[in-house]
Backbone as JSON, one array per atom type, in Angstrom:
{
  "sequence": "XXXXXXXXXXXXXXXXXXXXXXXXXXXXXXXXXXXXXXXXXXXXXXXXXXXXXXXXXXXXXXXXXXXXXXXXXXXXXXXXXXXXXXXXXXXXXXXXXXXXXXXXXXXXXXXXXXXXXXXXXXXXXXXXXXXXXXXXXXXXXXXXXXXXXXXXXXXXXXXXXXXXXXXXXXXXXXXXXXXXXXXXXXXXXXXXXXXXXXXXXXXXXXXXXXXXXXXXXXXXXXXXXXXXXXXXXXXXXX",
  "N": [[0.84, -1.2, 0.0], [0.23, 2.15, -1.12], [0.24, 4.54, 0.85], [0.51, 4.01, 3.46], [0.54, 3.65, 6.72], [-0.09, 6.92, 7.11], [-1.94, 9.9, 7.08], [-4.53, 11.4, 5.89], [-6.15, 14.21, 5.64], [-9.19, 15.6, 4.39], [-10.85, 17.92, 2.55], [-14.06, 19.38, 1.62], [-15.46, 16.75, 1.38], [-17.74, 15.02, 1.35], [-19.02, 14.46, -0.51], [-19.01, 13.78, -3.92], [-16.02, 14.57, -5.37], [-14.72, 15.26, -3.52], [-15.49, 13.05, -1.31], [-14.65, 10.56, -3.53], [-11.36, 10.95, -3.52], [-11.23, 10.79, -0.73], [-12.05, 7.31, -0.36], [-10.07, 6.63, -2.04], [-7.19, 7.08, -1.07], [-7.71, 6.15, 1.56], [-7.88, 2.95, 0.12], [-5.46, 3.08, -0.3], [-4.13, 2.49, 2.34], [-4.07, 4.81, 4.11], [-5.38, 6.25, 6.66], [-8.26, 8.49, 7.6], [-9.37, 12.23, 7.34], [-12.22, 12.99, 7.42], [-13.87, 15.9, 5.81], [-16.22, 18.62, 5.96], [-18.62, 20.89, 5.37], [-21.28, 19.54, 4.9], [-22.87, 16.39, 6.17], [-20.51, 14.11, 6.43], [-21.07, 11.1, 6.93], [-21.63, 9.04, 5.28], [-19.29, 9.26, 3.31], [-17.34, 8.35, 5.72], [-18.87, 5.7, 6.63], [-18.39, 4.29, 3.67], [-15.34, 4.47, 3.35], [-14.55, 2.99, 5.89], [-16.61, 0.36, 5.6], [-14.94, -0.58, 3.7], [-12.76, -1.57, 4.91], [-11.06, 0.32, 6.32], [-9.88, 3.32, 8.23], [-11.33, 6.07, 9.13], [-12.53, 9.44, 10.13], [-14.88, 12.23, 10.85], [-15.24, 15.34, 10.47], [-17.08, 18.65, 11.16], [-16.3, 21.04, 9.36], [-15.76, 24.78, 8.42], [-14.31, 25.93, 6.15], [-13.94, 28.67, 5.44], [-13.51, 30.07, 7.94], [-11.13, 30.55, 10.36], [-11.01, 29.41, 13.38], [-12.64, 27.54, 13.39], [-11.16, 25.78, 11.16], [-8.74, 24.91, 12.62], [-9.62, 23.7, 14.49], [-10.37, 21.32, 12.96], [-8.04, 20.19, 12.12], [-6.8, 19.8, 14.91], [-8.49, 18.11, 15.18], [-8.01, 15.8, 13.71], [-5.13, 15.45, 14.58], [-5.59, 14.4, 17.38], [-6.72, 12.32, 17.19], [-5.27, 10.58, 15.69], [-2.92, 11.4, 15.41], [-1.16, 12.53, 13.85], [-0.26, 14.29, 10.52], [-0.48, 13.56, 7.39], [-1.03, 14.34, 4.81], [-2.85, 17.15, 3.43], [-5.82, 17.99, 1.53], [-7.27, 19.98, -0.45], [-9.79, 20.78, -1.06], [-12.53, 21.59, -0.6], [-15.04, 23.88, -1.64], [-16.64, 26.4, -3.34], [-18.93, 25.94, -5.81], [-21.27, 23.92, -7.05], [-23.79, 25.66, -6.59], [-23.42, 27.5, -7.4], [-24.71, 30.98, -9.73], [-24.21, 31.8, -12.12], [-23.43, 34.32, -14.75], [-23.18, 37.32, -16.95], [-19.49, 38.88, -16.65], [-20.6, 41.44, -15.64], [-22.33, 41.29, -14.37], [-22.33, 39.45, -12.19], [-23.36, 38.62, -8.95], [-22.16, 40.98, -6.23], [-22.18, 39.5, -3.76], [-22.46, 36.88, -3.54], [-19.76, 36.76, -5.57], [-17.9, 37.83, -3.19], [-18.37, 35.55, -1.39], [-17.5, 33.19, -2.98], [-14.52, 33.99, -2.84], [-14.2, 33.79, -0.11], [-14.14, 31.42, 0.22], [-13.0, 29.7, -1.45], [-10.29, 30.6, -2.17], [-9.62, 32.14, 0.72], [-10.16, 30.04, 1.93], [-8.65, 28.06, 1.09], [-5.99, 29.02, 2.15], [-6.27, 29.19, 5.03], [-6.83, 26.48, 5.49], [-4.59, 25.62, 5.13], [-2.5, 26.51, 6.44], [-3.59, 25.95, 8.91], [-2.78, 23.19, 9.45], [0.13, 23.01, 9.12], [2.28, 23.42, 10.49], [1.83, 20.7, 12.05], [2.55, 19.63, 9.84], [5.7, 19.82, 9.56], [8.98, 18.94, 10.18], [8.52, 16.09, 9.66], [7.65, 16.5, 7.04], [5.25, 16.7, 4.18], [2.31, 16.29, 2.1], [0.65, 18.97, 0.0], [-2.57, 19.3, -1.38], [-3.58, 21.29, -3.78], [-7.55, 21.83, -5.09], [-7.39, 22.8, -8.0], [-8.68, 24.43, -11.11], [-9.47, 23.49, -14.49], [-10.94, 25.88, -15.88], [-9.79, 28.15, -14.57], [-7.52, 28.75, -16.39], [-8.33, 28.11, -19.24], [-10.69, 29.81, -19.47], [-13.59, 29.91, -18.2], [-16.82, 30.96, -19.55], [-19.48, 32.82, -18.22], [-18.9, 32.87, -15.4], [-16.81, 33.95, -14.0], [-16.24, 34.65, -11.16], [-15.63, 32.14, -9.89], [-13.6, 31.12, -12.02], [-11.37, 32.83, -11.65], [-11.08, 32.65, -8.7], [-9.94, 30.15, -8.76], [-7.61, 30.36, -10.76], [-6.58, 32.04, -8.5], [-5.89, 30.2, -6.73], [-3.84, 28.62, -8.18], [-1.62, 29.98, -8.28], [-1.47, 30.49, -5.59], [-0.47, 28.01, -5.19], [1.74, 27.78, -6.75], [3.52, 29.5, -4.98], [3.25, 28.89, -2.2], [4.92, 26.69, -2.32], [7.45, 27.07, -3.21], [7.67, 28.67, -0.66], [7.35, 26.33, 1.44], [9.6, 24.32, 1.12], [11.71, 23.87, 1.74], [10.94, 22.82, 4.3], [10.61, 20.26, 3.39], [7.73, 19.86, 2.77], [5.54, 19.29, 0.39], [3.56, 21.34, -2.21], [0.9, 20.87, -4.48], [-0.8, 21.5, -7.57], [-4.16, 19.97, -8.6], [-6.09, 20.42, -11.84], [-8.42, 20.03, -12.79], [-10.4, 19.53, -15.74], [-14.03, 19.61, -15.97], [-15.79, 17.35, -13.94], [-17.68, 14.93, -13.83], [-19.38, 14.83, -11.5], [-21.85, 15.1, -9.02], [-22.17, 17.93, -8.25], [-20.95, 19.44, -10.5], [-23.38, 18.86, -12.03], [-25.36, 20.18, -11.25], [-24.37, 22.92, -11.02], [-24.35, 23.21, -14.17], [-27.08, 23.35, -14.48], [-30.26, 22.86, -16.67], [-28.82, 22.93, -18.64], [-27.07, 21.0, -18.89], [-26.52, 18.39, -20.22], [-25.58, 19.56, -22.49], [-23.79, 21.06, -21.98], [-21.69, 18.95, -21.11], [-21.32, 17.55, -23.7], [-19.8, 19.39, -25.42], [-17.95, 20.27, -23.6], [-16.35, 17.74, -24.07], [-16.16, 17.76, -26.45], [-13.86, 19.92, -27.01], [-11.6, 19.16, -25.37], [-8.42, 16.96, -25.66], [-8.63, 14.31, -25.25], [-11.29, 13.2, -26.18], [-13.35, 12.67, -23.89], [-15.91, 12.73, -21.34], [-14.65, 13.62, -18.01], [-14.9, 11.02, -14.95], [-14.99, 10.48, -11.46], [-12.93, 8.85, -10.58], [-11.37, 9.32, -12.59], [-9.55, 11.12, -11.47], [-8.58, 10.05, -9.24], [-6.28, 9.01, -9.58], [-3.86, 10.44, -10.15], [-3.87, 12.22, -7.64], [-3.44, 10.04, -5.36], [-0.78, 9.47, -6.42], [0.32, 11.96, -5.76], [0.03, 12.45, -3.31], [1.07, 10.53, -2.12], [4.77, 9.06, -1.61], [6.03, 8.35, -4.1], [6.34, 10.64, -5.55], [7.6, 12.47, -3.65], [9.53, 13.97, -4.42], [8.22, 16.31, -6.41], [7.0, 19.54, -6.81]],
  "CA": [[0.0, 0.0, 0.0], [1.6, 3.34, -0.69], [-0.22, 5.29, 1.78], [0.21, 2.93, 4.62], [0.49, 4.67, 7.82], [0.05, 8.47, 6.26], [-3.01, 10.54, 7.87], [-4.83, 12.75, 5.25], [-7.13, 15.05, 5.84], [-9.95, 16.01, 2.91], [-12.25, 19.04, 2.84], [-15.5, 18.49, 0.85], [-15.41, 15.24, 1.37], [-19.01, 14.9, 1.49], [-19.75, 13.51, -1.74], [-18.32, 13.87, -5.45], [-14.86, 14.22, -5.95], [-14.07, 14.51, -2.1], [-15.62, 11.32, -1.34], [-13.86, 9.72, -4.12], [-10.47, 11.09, -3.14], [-11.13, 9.77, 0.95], [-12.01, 6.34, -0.67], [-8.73, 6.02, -3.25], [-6.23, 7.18, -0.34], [-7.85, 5.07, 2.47], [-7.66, 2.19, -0.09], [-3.89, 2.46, -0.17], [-3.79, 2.59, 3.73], [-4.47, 6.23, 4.91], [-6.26, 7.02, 7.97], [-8.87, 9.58, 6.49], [-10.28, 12.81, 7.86], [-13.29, 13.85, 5.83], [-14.16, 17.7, 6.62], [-16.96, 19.01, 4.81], [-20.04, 22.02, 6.03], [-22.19, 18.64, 5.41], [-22.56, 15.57, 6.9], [-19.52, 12.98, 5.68], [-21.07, 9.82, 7.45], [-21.61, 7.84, 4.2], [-17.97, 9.06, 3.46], [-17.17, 7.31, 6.43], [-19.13, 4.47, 6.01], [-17.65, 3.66, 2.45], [-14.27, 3.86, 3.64], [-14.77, 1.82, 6.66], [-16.76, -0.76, 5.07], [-13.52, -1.23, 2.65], [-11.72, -2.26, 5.75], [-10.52, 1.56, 6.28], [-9.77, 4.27, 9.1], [-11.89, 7.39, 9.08], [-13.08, 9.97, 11.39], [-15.57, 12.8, 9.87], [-15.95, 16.5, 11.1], [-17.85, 19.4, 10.34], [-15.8, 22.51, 9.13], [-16.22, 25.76, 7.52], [-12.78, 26.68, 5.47], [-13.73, 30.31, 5.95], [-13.34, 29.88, 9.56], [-10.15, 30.06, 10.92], [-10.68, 28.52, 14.27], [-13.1, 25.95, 12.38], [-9.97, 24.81, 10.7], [-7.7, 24.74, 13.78], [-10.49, 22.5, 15.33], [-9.94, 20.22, 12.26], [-6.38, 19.78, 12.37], [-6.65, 19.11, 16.09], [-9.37, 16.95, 15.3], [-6.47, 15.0, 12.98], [-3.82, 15.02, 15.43], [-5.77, 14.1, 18.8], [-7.32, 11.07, 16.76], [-4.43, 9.79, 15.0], [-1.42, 11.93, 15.86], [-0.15, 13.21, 12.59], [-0.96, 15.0, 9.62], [0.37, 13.92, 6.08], [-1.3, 14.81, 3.71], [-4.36, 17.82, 3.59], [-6.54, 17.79, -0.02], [-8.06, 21.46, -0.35], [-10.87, 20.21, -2.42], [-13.78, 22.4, -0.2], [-15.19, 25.12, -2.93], [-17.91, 27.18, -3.98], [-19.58, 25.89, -7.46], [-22.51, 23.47, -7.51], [-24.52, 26.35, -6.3], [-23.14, 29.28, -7.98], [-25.68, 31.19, -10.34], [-23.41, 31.9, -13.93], [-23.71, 35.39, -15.27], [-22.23, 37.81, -17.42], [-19.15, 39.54, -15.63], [-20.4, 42.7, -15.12], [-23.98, 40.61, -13.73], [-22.18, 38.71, -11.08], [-24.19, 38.56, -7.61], [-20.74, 40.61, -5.4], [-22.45, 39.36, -2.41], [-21.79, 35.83, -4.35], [-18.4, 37.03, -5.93], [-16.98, 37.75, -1.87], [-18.25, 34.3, -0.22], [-16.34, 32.66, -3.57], [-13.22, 34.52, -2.25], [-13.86, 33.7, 1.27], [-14.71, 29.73, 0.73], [-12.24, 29.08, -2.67], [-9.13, 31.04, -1.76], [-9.36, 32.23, 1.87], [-10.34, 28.45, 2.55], [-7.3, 26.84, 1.09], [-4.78, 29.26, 3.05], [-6.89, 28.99, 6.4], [-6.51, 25.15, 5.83], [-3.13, 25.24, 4.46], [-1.8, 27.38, 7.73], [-4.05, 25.39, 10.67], [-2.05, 21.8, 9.35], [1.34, 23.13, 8.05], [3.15, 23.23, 11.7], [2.13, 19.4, 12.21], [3.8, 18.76, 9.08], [6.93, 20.27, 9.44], [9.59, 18.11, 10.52], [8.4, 14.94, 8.95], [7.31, 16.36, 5.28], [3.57, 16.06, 3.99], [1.9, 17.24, 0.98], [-0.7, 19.62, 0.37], [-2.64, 19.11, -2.55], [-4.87, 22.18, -3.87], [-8.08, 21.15, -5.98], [-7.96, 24.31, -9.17], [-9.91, 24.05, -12.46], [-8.86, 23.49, -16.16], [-11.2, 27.02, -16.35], [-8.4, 29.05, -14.27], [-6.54, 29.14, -17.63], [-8.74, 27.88, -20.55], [-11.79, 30.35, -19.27], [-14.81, 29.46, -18.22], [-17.46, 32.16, -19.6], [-20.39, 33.06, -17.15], [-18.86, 31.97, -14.35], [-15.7, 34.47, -13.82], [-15.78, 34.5, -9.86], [-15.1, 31.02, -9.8], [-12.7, 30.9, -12.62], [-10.78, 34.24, -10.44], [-10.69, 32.19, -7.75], [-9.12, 28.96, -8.6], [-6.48, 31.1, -10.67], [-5.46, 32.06, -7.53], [-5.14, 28.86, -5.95], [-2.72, 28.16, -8.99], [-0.67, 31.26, -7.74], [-1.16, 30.74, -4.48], [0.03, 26.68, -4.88], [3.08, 28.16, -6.81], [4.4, 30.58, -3.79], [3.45, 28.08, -1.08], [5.59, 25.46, -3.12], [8.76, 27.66, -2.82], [7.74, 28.76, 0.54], [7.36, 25.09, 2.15], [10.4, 23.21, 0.12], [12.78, 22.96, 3.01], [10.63, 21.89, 4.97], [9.93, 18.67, 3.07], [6.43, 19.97, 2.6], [5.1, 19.55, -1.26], [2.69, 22.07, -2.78], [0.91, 21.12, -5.86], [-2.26, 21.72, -7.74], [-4.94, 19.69, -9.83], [-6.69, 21.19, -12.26], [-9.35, 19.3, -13.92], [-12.04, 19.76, -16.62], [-15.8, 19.06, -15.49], [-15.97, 16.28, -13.08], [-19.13, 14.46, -14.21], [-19.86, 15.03, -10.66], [-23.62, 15.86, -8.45], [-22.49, 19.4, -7.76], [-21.14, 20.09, -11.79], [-24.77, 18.94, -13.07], [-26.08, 21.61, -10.11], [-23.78, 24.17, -11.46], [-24.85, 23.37, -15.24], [-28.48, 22.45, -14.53], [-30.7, 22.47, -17.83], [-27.99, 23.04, -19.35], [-26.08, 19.8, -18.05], [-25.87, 17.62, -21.59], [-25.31, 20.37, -23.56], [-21.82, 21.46, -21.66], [-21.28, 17.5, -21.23], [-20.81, 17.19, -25.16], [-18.76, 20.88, -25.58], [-16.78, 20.19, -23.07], [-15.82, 16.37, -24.2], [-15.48, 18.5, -27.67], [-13.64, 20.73, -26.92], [-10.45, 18.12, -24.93], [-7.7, 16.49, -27.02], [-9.28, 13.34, -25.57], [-13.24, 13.59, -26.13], [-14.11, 12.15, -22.83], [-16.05, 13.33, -19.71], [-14.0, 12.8, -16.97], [-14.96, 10.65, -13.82], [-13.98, 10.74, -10.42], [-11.94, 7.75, -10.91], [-9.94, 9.73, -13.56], [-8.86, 11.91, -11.09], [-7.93, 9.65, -7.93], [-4.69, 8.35, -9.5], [-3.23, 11.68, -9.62], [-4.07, 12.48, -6.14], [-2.24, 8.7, -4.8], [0.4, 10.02, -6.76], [1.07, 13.56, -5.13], [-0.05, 11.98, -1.5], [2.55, 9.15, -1.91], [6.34, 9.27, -1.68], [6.53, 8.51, -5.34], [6.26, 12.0, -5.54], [8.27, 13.35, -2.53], [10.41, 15.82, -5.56], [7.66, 16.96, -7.07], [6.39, 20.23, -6.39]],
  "C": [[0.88, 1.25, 0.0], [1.43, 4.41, 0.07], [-0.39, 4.61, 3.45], [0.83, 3.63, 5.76], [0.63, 6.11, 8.01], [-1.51, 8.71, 6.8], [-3.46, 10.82, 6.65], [-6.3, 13.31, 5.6], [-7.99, 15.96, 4.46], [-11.15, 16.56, 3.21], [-13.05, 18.98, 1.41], [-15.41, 17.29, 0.43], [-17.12, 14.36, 1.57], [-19.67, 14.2, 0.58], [-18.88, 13.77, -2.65], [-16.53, 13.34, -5.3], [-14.15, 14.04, -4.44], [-14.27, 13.41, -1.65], [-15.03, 10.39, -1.99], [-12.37, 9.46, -3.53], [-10.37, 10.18, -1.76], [-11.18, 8.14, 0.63], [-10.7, 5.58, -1.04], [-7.89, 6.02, -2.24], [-6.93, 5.92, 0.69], [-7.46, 3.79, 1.56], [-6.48, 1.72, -0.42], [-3.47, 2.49, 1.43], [-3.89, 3.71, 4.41], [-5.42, 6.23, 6.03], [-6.94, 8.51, 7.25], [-9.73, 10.84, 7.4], [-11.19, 13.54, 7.39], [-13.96, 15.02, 6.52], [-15.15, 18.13, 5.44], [-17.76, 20.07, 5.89], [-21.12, 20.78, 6.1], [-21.7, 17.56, 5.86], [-21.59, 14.64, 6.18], [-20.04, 11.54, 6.54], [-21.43, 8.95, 6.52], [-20.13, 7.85, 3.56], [-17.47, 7.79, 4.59], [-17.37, 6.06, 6.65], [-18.37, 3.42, 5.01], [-16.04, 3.26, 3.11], [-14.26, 2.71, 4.96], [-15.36, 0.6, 6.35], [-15.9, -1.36, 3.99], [-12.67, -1.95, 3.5], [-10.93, -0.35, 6.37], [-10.59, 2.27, 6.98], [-10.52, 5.9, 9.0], [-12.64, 8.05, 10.27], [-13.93, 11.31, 10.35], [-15.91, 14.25, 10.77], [-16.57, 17.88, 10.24], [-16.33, 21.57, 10.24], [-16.84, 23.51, 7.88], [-14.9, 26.32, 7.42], [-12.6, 27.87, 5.61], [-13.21, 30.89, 7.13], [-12.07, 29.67, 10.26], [-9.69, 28.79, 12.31], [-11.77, 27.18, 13.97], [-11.73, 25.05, 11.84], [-9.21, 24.36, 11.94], [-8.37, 23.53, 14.46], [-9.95, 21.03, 14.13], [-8.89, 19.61, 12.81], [-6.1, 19.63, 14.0], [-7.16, 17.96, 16.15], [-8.57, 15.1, 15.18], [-5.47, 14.77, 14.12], [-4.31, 14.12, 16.97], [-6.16, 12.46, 18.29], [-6.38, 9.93, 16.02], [-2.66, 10.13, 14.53], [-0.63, 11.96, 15.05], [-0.86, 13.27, 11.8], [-0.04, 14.58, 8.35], [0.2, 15.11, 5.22], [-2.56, 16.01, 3.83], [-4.33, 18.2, 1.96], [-7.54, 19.28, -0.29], [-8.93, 21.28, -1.61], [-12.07, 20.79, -1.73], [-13.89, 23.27, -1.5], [-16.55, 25.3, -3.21], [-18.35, 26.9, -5.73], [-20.35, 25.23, -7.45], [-23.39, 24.51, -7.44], [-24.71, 27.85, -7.06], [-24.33, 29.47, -9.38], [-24.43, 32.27, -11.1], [-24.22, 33.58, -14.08], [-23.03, 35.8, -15.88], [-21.42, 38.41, -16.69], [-19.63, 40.57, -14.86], [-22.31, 42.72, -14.13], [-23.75, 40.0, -12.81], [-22.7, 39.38, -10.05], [-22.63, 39.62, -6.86], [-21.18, 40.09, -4.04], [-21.76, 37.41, -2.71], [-20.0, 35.85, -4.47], [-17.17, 36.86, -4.35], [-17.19, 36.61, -0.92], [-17.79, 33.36, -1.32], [-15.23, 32.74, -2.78], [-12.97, 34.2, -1.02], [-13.38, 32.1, 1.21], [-13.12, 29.6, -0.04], [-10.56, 29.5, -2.86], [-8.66, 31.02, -0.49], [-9.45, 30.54, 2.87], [-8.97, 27.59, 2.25], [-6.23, 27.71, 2.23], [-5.65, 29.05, 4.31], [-6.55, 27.23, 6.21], [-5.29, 24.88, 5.96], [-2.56, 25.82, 6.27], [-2.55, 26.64, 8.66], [-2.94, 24.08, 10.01], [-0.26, 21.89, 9.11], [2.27, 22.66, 9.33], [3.07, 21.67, 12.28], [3.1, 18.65, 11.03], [5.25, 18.63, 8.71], [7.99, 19.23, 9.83], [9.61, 16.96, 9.39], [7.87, 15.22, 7.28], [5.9, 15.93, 5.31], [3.8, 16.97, 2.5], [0.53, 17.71, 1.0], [-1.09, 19.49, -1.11], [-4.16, 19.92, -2.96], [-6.1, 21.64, -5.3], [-8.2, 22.74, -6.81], [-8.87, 23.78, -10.08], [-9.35, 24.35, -13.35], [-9.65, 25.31, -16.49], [-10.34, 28.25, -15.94], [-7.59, 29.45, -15.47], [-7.13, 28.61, -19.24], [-10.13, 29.29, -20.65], [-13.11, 29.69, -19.1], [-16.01, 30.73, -18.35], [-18.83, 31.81, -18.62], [-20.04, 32.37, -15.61], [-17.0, 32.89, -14.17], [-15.51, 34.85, -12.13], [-14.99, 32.87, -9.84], [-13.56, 31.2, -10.43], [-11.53, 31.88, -11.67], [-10.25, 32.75, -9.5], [-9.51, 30.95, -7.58], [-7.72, 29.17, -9.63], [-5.84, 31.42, -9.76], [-5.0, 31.1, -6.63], [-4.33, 28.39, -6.89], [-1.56, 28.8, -8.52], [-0.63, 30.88, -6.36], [-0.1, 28.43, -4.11], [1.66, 27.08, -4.96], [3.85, 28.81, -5.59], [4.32, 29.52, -2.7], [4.22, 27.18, -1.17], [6.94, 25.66, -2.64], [8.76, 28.22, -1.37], [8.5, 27.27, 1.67], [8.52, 23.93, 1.94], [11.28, 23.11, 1.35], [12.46, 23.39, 4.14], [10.1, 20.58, 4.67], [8.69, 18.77, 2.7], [6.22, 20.08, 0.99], [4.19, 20.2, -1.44], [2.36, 21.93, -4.02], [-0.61, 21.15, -6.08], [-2.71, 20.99, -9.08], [-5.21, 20.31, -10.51], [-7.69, 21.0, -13.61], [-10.1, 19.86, -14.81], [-12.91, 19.71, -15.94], [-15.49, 18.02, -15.31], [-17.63, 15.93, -13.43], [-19.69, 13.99, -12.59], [-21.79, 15.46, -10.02], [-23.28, 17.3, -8.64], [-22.14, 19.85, -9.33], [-22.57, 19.44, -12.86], [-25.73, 19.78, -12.12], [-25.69, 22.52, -11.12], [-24.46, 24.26, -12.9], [-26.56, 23.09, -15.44], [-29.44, 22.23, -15.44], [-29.81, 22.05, -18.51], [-27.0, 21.35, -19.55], [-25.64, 19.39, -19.23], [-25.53, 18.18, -22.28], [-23.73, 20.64, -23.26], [-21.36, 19.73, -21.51], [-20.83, 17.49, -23.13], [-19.97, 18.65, -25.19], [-18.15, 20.57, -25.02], [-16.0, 18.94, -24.11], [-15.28, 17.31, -25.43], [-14.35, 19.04, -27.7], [-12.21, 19.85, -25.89], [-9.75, 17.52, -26.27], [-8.06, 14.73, -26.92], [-10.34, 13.35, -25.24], [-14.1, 12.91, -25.2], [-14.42, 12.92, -21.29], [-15.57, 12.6, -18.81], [-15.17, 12.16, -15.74], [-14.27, 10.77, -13.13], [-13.07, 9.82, -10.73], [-10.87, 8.09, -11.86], [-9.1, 10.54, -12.77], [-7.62, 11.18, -9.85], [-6.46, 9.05, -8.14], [-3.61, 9.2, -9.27], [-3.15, 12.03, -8.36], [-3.54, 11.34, -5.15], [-1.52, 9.1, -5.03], [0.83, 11.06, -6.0], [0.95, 13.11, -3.4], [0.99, 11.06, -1.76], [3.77, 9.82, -1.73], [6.9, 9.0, -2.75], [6.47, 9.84, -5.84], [6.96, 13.11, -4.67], [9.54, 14.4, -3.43], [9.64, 16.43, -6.19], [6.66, 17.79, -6.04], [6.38, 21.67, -6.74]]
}
């Protein structure tokens, strides 16, 4: 197993792509802490009925001492922190407009949840991982840099978790700590057929179009990447 006695800790872990992620790592041996605003007890479930270690609390990434509670939560329960998965975020819900039509009451709880949430996570876990090395692994979006039109808070936002992966990368390097960032297409996810909702099959074929290979991803396309950057086959990359 290549996660075999390695902690990680995963925010929106509640369903879609966080749930997947808590699954793939527990099933290489991780101890799993699934952090979501909703309930993770079918997270938990799944991985435990695999044979698998999980504990499940309720955060809010905006929240500084919400996070701090996490990452205690992590350490009092299993007394180390590898890995933390900054996969919380603002988009099944979001309501698409033209730029100059965005909600800003919308636009500033993006910024709070989708940016201010990864450094509030990134900073409550970083001091357990010092010493021993971990990785942090931010979830961005293929629209950060291809565009995603009606939908430019989002896209904003997870641009700067590209920027903000880069600086934390060169920040954290000696300390053993890795900084890197996904940055998928459309996850044929619950919350991206929220976000696209009539609309859903119509961006399902454009998108697939519109890739150099014409397929909508699944979670399962993503979780190998994410073993990879949590493992130690990865401990230079960053």
């Amino acid at each position: 197993m290549q996660l075999a006695g390695k902690v990680a800790v995963i925010t929106g872990a509640a369903r879609g792509l966080g749930r997947a992620y808590a699954e793939a790592l527990a099933a290489e041996g991780a101890a799993i802490v699934a952090a979501d605003l909703n309930d993770c007890s079918d997270t938990v479930a799944a991985v435990e009925s695999a044979g698998g270690r999980a504990v499940s609390t309720t955060v809010d990434v905006s929240d500084a001492n919400s996070c701090e509670a996490m990452a205690a939560l992590a350490m009092d329960g299993f007394g180390r922190i590898d890995v933390l998965i900054n996969n919380a975020a603002l988009y099944a819900g979001l309501k698409g407009a033209r730029f100059e039509h965005l909600d800003e009451a919308q636009w500033d709880r993006v910024m709070q949840v989708n940016i201010k949430g990864t450094w509030l996570t990134s900073r409550a876990v970083v001091d357990h991982m010092r010493g021993s090395g971990g990785s942090i692994i931010n979830i961005a979006s293929l629209a950060a840099v291809f565009g995603l039109p009606y939908g430019l808070d989002y896209v904003a936002s997870k641009a700067a978790v590209i920027g903000m992966t880069r600086g934390m990368a060169r920040e954290l390097g000696s300390d053993h700590i890795r900084v890197n960032a996904v940055a998928p297409s459309a996850v044929m996810t619950e919350g991206t057929e929220e976000f696209f909702g009539e609309k859903f099959e119509k961006a399902k074929s454009v998108i697939a179009s519109n890739q150099l290979i014409p397929h909508n991803l699944a979670t399962e396309d993503l979780t190998g990447t994410i073993v990879y950057l949590a493992s130690d086959a990865s401990r230079f990359v960053t």
